[in-house]
Amino acid sequence: PEYDLIIIGSGAGSMGAALVARALGKRPVIFEKLDRIGGTTAFSGGVCWVPNNSLLAEAGIEDAA
């Protein structure tokens, strides 16, 4: 088979890219090395982690990252 977009990893960003590619009429393929779809997103539950952000600082929480 031929593909227009090869995506390595199946995290949230990859899935979004594949959906946009399909909406544009392209043929994407996603390769994932783990035994579950979602990559690290599957482990995080889809939570976005932004280190040292302003909300943490306002709450007085020090982020070690």
PDB file of N, CA and C in Angstrom:
ATOM      1  N   PRO A   1       0.819  -1.207   0.000  1.00  0.00           N
ATOM      2  CA  PRO A   1       0.000   0.000   0.000  1.00  0.00           C
ATOM      3  C   PRO A   1       0.859   1.265   0.000  1.00  0.00           C
ATOM      4  N   GLU A   2       0.322   2.312  -0.535  1.00  0.00           N
ATOM      5  CA  GLU A   2       0.995   3.608  -0.533  1.00  0.00           C
ATOM      6  C   GLU A   2       0.310   4.536   0.440  1.00  0.00           C
ATOM      7  N   TYR A   3       1.105   5.359   1.116  1.00  0.00           N
ATOM      8  CA  TYR A   3       0.591   6.307   2.110  1.00  0.00           C
ATOM      9  C   TYR A   3       1.120   7.702   1.803  1.00  0.00           C
ATOM     10  N   ASP A   4       0.320   8.689   2.142  1.00  0.00           N
ATOM     11  CA  ASP A   4       0.736  10.078   1.978  1.00  0.00           C
ATOM     12  C   ASP A   4       1.421  10.611   3.232  1.00  0.00           C
ATOM     13  N   LEU A   5       1.130   9.983   4.370  1.00  0.00           N
ATOM     14  CA  LEU A   5       1.673  10.443   5.643  1.00  0.00           C
ATOM     15  C   LEU A   5       1.982   9.241   6.514  1.00  0.00           C
ATOM     16  N   ILE A   6       3.225   9.114   6.949  1.00  0.00           N
ATOM     17  CA  ILE A   6       3.637   8.045   7.858  1.00  0.00           C
ATOM     18  C   ILE A   6       3.832   8.669   9.229  1.00  0.00           C
ATOM     19  N   ILE A   7       3.109   8.143  10.210  1.00  0.00           N
ATOM     20  CA  ILE A   7       3.130   8.694  11.563  1.00  0.00           C
ATOM     21  C   ILE A   7       3.727   7.647  12.495  1.00  0.00           C
ATOM     22  N   ILE A   8       4.739   8.052  13.254  1.00  0.00           N
ATOM     23  CA  ILE A   8       5.380   7.157  14.206  1.00  0.00           C
ATOM     24  C   ILE A   8       4.856   7.496  15.594  1.00  0.00           C
ATOM     25  N   GLY A   9       4.176   6.551  16.215  1.00  0.00           N
ATOM     26  CA  GLY A   9       3.586   6.758  17.534  1.00  0.00           C
ATOM     27  C   GLY A   9       2.118   7.127  17.410  1.00  0.00           C
ATOM     28  N   SER A  10       1.318   6.668  18.378  1.00  0.00           N
ATOM     29  CA  SER A  10      -0.131   6.846  18.267  1.00  0.00           C
ATOM     30  C   SER A  10      -0.710   7.710  19.381  1.00  0.00           C
ATOM     31  N   GLY A  11       0.030   8.711  19.822  1.00  0.00           N
ATOM     32  CA  GLY A  11      -0.480   9.616  20.841  1.00  0.00           C
ATOM     33  C   GLY A  11      -1.566  10.533  20.309  1.00  0.00           C
ATOM     34  N   ALA A  12      -2.058  11.396  21.159  1.00  0.00           N
ATOM     35  CA  ALA A  12      -3.152  12.297  20.786  1.00  0.00           C
ATOM     36  C   ALA A  12      -2.800  13.171  19.584  1.00  0.00           C
ATOM     37  N   GLY A  13      -1.585  13.692  19.552  1.00  0.00           N
ATOM     38  CA  GLY A  13      -1.165  14.529  18.423  1.00  0.00           C
ATOM     39  C   GLY A  13      -1.125  13.745  17.128  1.00  0.00           C
ATOM     40  N   SER A  14      -0.663  12.509  17.206  1.00  0.00           N
ATOM     41  CA  SER A  14      -0.600  11.657  16.018  1.00  0.00           C
ATOM     42  C   SER A  14      -1.980  11.325  15.497  1.00  0.00           C
ATOM     43  N   MET A  15      -2.891  11.018  16.406  1.00  0.00           N
ATOM     44  CA  MET A  15      -4.264  10.700  15.988  1.00  0.00           C
ATOM     45  C   MET A  15      -4.917  11.912  15.334  1.00  0.00           C
ATOM     46  N   GLY A  16      -4.681  13.078  15.909  1.00  0.00           N
ATOM     47  CA  GLY A  16      -5.213  14.310  15.322  1.00  0.00           C
ATOM     48  C   GLY A  16      -4.667  14.557  13.935  1.00  0.00           C
ATOM     49  N   ALA A  17      -3.365  14.332  13.772  1.00  0.00           N
ATOM     50  CA  ALA A  17      -2.734  14.522  12.457  1.00  0.00           C
ATOM     51  C   ALA A  17      -3.322  13.551  11.432  1.00  0.00           C
ATOM     52  N   ALA A  18      -3.555  12.309  11.847  1.00  0.00           N
ATOM     53  CA  ALA A  18      -4.127  11.318  10.937  1.00  0.00           C
ATOM     54  C   ALA A  18      -5.549  11.707  10.536  1.00  0.00           C
ATOM     55  N   LEU A  19      -6.332  12.201  11.478  1.00  0.00           N
ATOM     56  CA  LEU A  19      -7.702  12.621  11.167  1.00  0.00           C
ATOM     57  C   LEU A  19      -7.729  13.797  10.192  1.00  0.00           C
ATOM     58  N   VAL A  20      -6.836  14.751  10.410  1.00  0.00           N
ATOM     59  CA  VAL A  20      -6.767  15.897   9.492  1.00  0.00           C
ATOM     60  C   VAL A  20      -6.331  15.429   8.101  1.00  0.00           C
ATOM     61  N   ALA A  21      -5.353  14.546   8.057  1.00  0.00           N
ATOM     62  CA  ALA A  21      -4.895  14.032   6.762  1.00  0.00           C
ATOM     63  C   ALA A  21      -6.038  13.349   6.013  1.00  0.00           C
ATOM     64  N   ARG A  22      -6.817  12.522   6.719  1.00  0.00           N
ATOM     65  CA  ARG A  22      -7.957  11.846   6.081  1.00  0.00           C
ATOM     66  C   ARG A  22      -8.995  12.852   5.602  1.00  0.00           C
ATOM     67  N   ALA A  23      -9.235  13.885   6.415  1.00  0.00           N
ATOM     68  CA  ALA A  23     -10.211  14.908   6.030  1.00  0.00           C
ATOM     69  C   ALA A  23      -9.771  15.644   4.771  1.00  0.00           C
ATOM     70  N   LEU A  24      -8.471  15.693   4.538  1.00  0.00           N
ATOM     71  CA  LEU A  24      -7.926  16.338   3.347  1.00  0.00           C
ATOM     72  C   LEU A  24      -7.781  15.363   2.179  1.00  0.00           C
ATOM     73  N   GLY A  25      -8.282  14.147   2.368  1.00  0.00           N
ATOM     74  CA  GLY A  25      -8.238  13.164   1.300  1.00  0.00           C
ATOM     75  C   GLY A  25      -6.935  12.400   1.185  1.00  0.00           C
ATOM     76  N   LYS A  26      -6.104  12.456   2.203  1.00  0.00           N
ATOM     77  CA  LYS A  26      -4.810  11.762   2.181  1.00  0.00           C
ATOM     78  C   LYS A  26      -4.935  10.387   2.829  1.00  0.00           C
ATOM     79  N   ARG A  27      -3.901   9.571   2.669  1.00  0.00           N
ATOM     80  CA  ARG A  27      -3.882   8.226   3.247  1.00  0.00           C
ATOM     81  C   ARG A  27      -2.787   8.130   4.298  1.00  0.00           C
ATOM     82  N   PRO A  28      -3.125   8.349   5.574  1.00  0.00           N
ATOM     83  CA  PRO A  28      -2.127   8.232   6.635  1.00  0.00           C
ATOM     84  C   PRO A  28      -2.011   6.795   7.150  1.00  0.00           C
ATOM     85  N   VAL A  29      -0.882   6.491   7.748  1.00  0.00           N
ATOM     86  CA  VAL A  29      -0.698   5.228   8.461  1.00  0.00           C
ATOM     87  C   VAL A  29       0.022   5.555   9.768  1.00  0.00           C
ATOM     88  N   ILE A  30      -0.382   4.883  10.836  1.00  0.00           N
ATOM     89  CA  ILE A  30       0.223   5.098  12.157  1.00  0.00           C
ATOM     90  C   ILE A  30       0.916   3.816  12.585  1.00  0.00           C
ATOM     91  N   PHE A  31       2.182   3.939  13.018  1.00  0.00           N
ATOM     92  CA  PHE A  31       2.930   2.820  13.568  1.00  0.00           C
ATOM     93  C   PHE A  31       3.154   3.068  15.053  1.00  0.00           C
ATOM     94  N   GLU A  32       2.828   2.081  15.882  1.00  0.00           N
ATOM     95  CA  GLU A  32       2.992   2.183  17.332  1.00  0.00           C
ATOM     96  C   GLU A  32       3.770   0.973  17.820  1.00  0.00           C
ATOM     97  N   LYS A  33       4.805   1.204  18.632  1.00  0.00           N
ATOM     98  CA  LYS A  33       5.615   0.091  19.122  1.00  0.00           C
ATOM     99  C   LYS A  33       5.055  -0.537  20.396  1.00  0.00           C
ATOM    100  N   LEU A  34       4.249   0.199  21.134  1.00  0.00           N
ATOM    101  CA  LEU A  34       3.687  -0.350  22.370  1.00  0.00           C
ATOM    102  C   LEU A  34       2.532  -1.295  22.079  1.00  0.00           C
ATOM    103  N   ASP A  35       2.102  -2.018  23.094  1.00  0.00           N
ATOM    104  CA  ASP A  35       1.017  -2.975  22.914  1.00  0.00           C
ATOM    105  C   ASP A  35      -0.364  -2.347  23.057  1.00  0.00           C
ATOM    106  N   ARG A  36      -0.425  -1.022  23.121  1.00  0.00           N
ATOM    107  CA  ARG A  36      -1.714  -0.335  23.207  1.00  0.00           C
ATOM    108  C   ARG A  36      -1.683   0.912  22.340  1.00  0.00           C
ATOM    109  N   ILE A  37      -2.855   1.267  21.840  1.00  0.00           N
ATOM    110  CA  ILE A  37      -2.976   2.487  21.047  1.00  0.00           C
ATOM    111  C   ILE A  37      -3.001   3.675  22.002  1.00  0.00           C
ATOM    112  N   GLY A  38      -2.344   4.740  21.619  1.00  0.00           N
ATOM    113  CA  GLY A  38      -2.365   5.947  22.426  1.00  0.00           C
ATOM    114  C   GLY A  38      -1.007   6.397  22.914  1.00  0.00           C
ATOM    115  N   GLY A  39      -0.008   5.545  22.806  1.00  0.00           N
ATOM    116  CA  GLY A  39       1.334   5.924  23.256  1.00  0.00           C
ATOM    117  C   GLY A  39       1.319   6.417  24.689  1.00  0.00           C
ATOM    118  N   THR A  40       2.051   7.480  24.974  1.00  0.00           N
ATOM    119  CA  THR A  40       2.072   8.000  26.336  1.00  0.00           C
ATOM    120  C   THR A  40       0.741   8.618  26.732  1.00  0.00           C
ATOM    121  N   THR A  41      -0.078   9.007  25.758  1.00  0.00           N
ATOM    122  CA  THR A  41      -1.404   9.538  26.052  1.00  0.00           C
ATOM    123  C   THR A  41      -2.260   8.478  26.732  1.00  0.00           C
ATOM    124  N   ALA A  42      -2.067   7.211  26.368  1.00  0.00           N
ATOM    125  CA  ALA A  42      -2.815   6.121  26.993  1.00  0.00           C
ATOM    126  C   ALA A  42      -2.472   6.004  28.473  1.00  0.00           C
ATOM    127  N   PHE A  43      -1.236   6.320  28.833  1.00  0.00           N
ATOM    128  CA  PHE A  43      -0.824   6.242  30.236  1.00  0.00           C
ATOM    129  C   PHE A  43      -1.280   7.472  31.026  1.00  0.00           C
ATOM    130  N   SER A  44      -1.351   8.612  30.365  1.00  0.00           N
ATOM    131  CA  SER A  44      -1.700   9.846  31.076  1.00  0.00           C
ATOM    132  C   SER A  44      -3.197  10.083  31.141  1.00  0.00           C
ATOM    133  N   GLY A  45      -3.972   9.290  30.436  1.00  0.00           N
ATOM    134  CA  GLY A  45      -5.412   9.506  30.388  1.00  0.00           C
ATOM    135  C   GLY A  45      -5.783  10.709  29.543  1.00  0.00           C
ATOM    136  N   GLY A  46      -4.863  11.161  28.696  1.00  0.00           N
ATOM    137  CA  GLY A  46      -5.136  12.298  27.826  1.00  0.00           C
ATOM    138  C   GLY A  46      -4.925  13.647  28.493  1.00  0.00           C
ATOM    139  N   VAL A  47      -4.374  13.632  29.704  1.00  0.00           N
ATOM    140  CA  VAL A  47      -4.132  14.881  30.422  1.00  0.00           C
ATOM    141  C   VAL A  47      -2.914  15.576  29.833  1.00  0.00           C
ATOM    142  N   CYS A  48      -3.037  16.851  29.594  1.00  0.00           N
ATOM    143  CA  CYS A  48      -1.924  17.637  29.072  1.00  0.00           C
ATOM    144  C   CYS A  48      -1.097  18.149  30.250  1.00  0.00           C
ATOM    145  N   TRP A  49       0.196  17.893  30.222  1.00  0.00           N
ATOM    146  CA  TRP A  49       1.075  18.324  31.297  1.00  0.00           C
ATOM    147  C   TRP A  49       1.939  19.460  30.772  1.00  0.00           C
ATOM    148  N   VAL A  50       1.850  20.602  31.409  1.00  0.00           N
ATOM    149  CA  VAL A  50       2.647  21.758  31.029  1.00  0.00           C
ATOM    150  C   VAL A  50       3.489  22.142  32.247  1.00  0.00           C
ATOM    151  N   PRO A  51       4.781  21.837  32.224  1.00  0.00           N
ATOM    152  CA  PRO A  51       5.626  22.098  33.385  1.00  0.00           C
ATOM    153  C   PRO A  51       5.838  23.591  33.633  1.00  0.00           C
ATOM    154  N   ASN A  52       6.004  23.916  34.894  1.00  0.00           N
ATOM    155  CA  ASN A  52       6.314  25.288  35.312  1.00  0.00           C
ATOM    156  C   ASN A  52       5.356  26.321  34.725  1.00  0.00           C
ATOM    157  N   ASN A  53       4.058  26.029  34.743  1.00  0.00           N
ATOM    158  CA  ASN A  53       3.104  26.963  34.164  1.00  0.00           C
ATOM    159  C   ASN A  53       2.644  27.998  35.185  1.00  0.00           C
ATOM    160  N   SER A  54       2.006  29.042  34.706  1.00  0.00           N
ATOM    161  CA  SER A  54       1.598  30.157  35.556  1.00  0.00           C
ATOM    162  C   SER A  54       0.540  29.751  36.582  1.00  0.00           C
ATOM    163  N   LEU A  55      -0.301  28.778  36.261  1.00  0.00           N
ATOM    164  CA  LEU A  55      -1.330  28.343  37.211  1.00  0.00           C
ATOM    165  C   LEU A  55      -0.705  27.679  38.435  1.00  0.00           C
ATOM    166  N   LEU A  56       0.346  26.877  38.208  1.00  0.00           N
ATOM    167  CA  LEU A  56       1.053  26.282  39.338  1.00  0.00           C
ATOM    168  C   LEU A  56       1.683  27.360  40.197  1.00  0.00           C
ATOM    169  N   ALA A  57       2.338  28.322  39.566  1.00  0.00           N
ATOM    170  CA  ALA A  57       3.005  29.387  40.311  1.00  0.00           C
ATOM    171  C   ALA A  57       2.009  30.200  41.133  1.00  0.00           C
ATOM    172  N   GLU A  58       0.843  30.507  40.544  1.00  0.00           N
ATOM    173  CA  GLU A  58      -0.186  31.257  41.269  1.00  0.00           C
ATOM    174  C   GLU A  58      -0.716  30.500  42.465  1.00  0.00           C
ATOM    175  N   ALA A  59      -0.729  29.173  42.373  1.00  0.00           N
ATOM    176  CA  ALA A  59      -1.216  28.332  43.465  1.00  0.00           C
ATOM    177  C   ALA A  59      -0.106  28.063  44.490  1.00  0.00           C
ATOM    178  N   GLY A  60       1.086  28.579  44.235  1.00  0.00           N
ATOM    179  CA  GLY A  60       2.203  28.378  45.161  1.00  0.00           C
ATOM    180  C   GLY A  60       2.835  26.999  45.076  1.00  0.00           C
ATOM    181  N   ILE A  61       2.625  26.307  43.961  1.00  0.00           N
ATOM    182  CA  ILE A  61       3.160  24.976  43.761  1.00  0.00           C
ATOM    183  C   ILE A  61       4.453  25.074  42.962  1.00  0.00           C
ATOM    184  N   GLU A  62       5.526  24.519  43.513  1.00  0.00           N
ATOM    185  CA  GLU A  62       6.820  24.537  42.809  1.00  0.00           C
ATOM    186  C   GLU A  62       6.951  23.253  42.010  1.00  0.00           C
ATOM    187  N   ASP A  63       7.185  23.391  40.724  1.00  0.00           N
ATOM    188  CA  ASP A  63       7.344  22.243  39.842  1.00  0.00           C
ATOM    189  C   ASP A  63       8.829  21.945  39.705  1.00  0.00           C
ATOM    190  N   ALA A  64       9.182  20.692  39.924  1.00  0.00           N
ATOM    191  CA  ALA A  64      10.583  20.305  39.873  1.00  0.00           C
ATOM    192  C   ALA A  64      11.109  20.132  38.449  1.00  0.00           C
ATOM    193  N   ALA A  65      10.243  20.199  37.465  1.00  0.00           N
ATOM    194  CA  ALA A  65      10.680  19.930  36.088  1.00  0.00           C
ATOM    195  C   ALA A  65      11.453  21.061  35.486  1.00  0.00           C
TER     196      ALA A  65
END
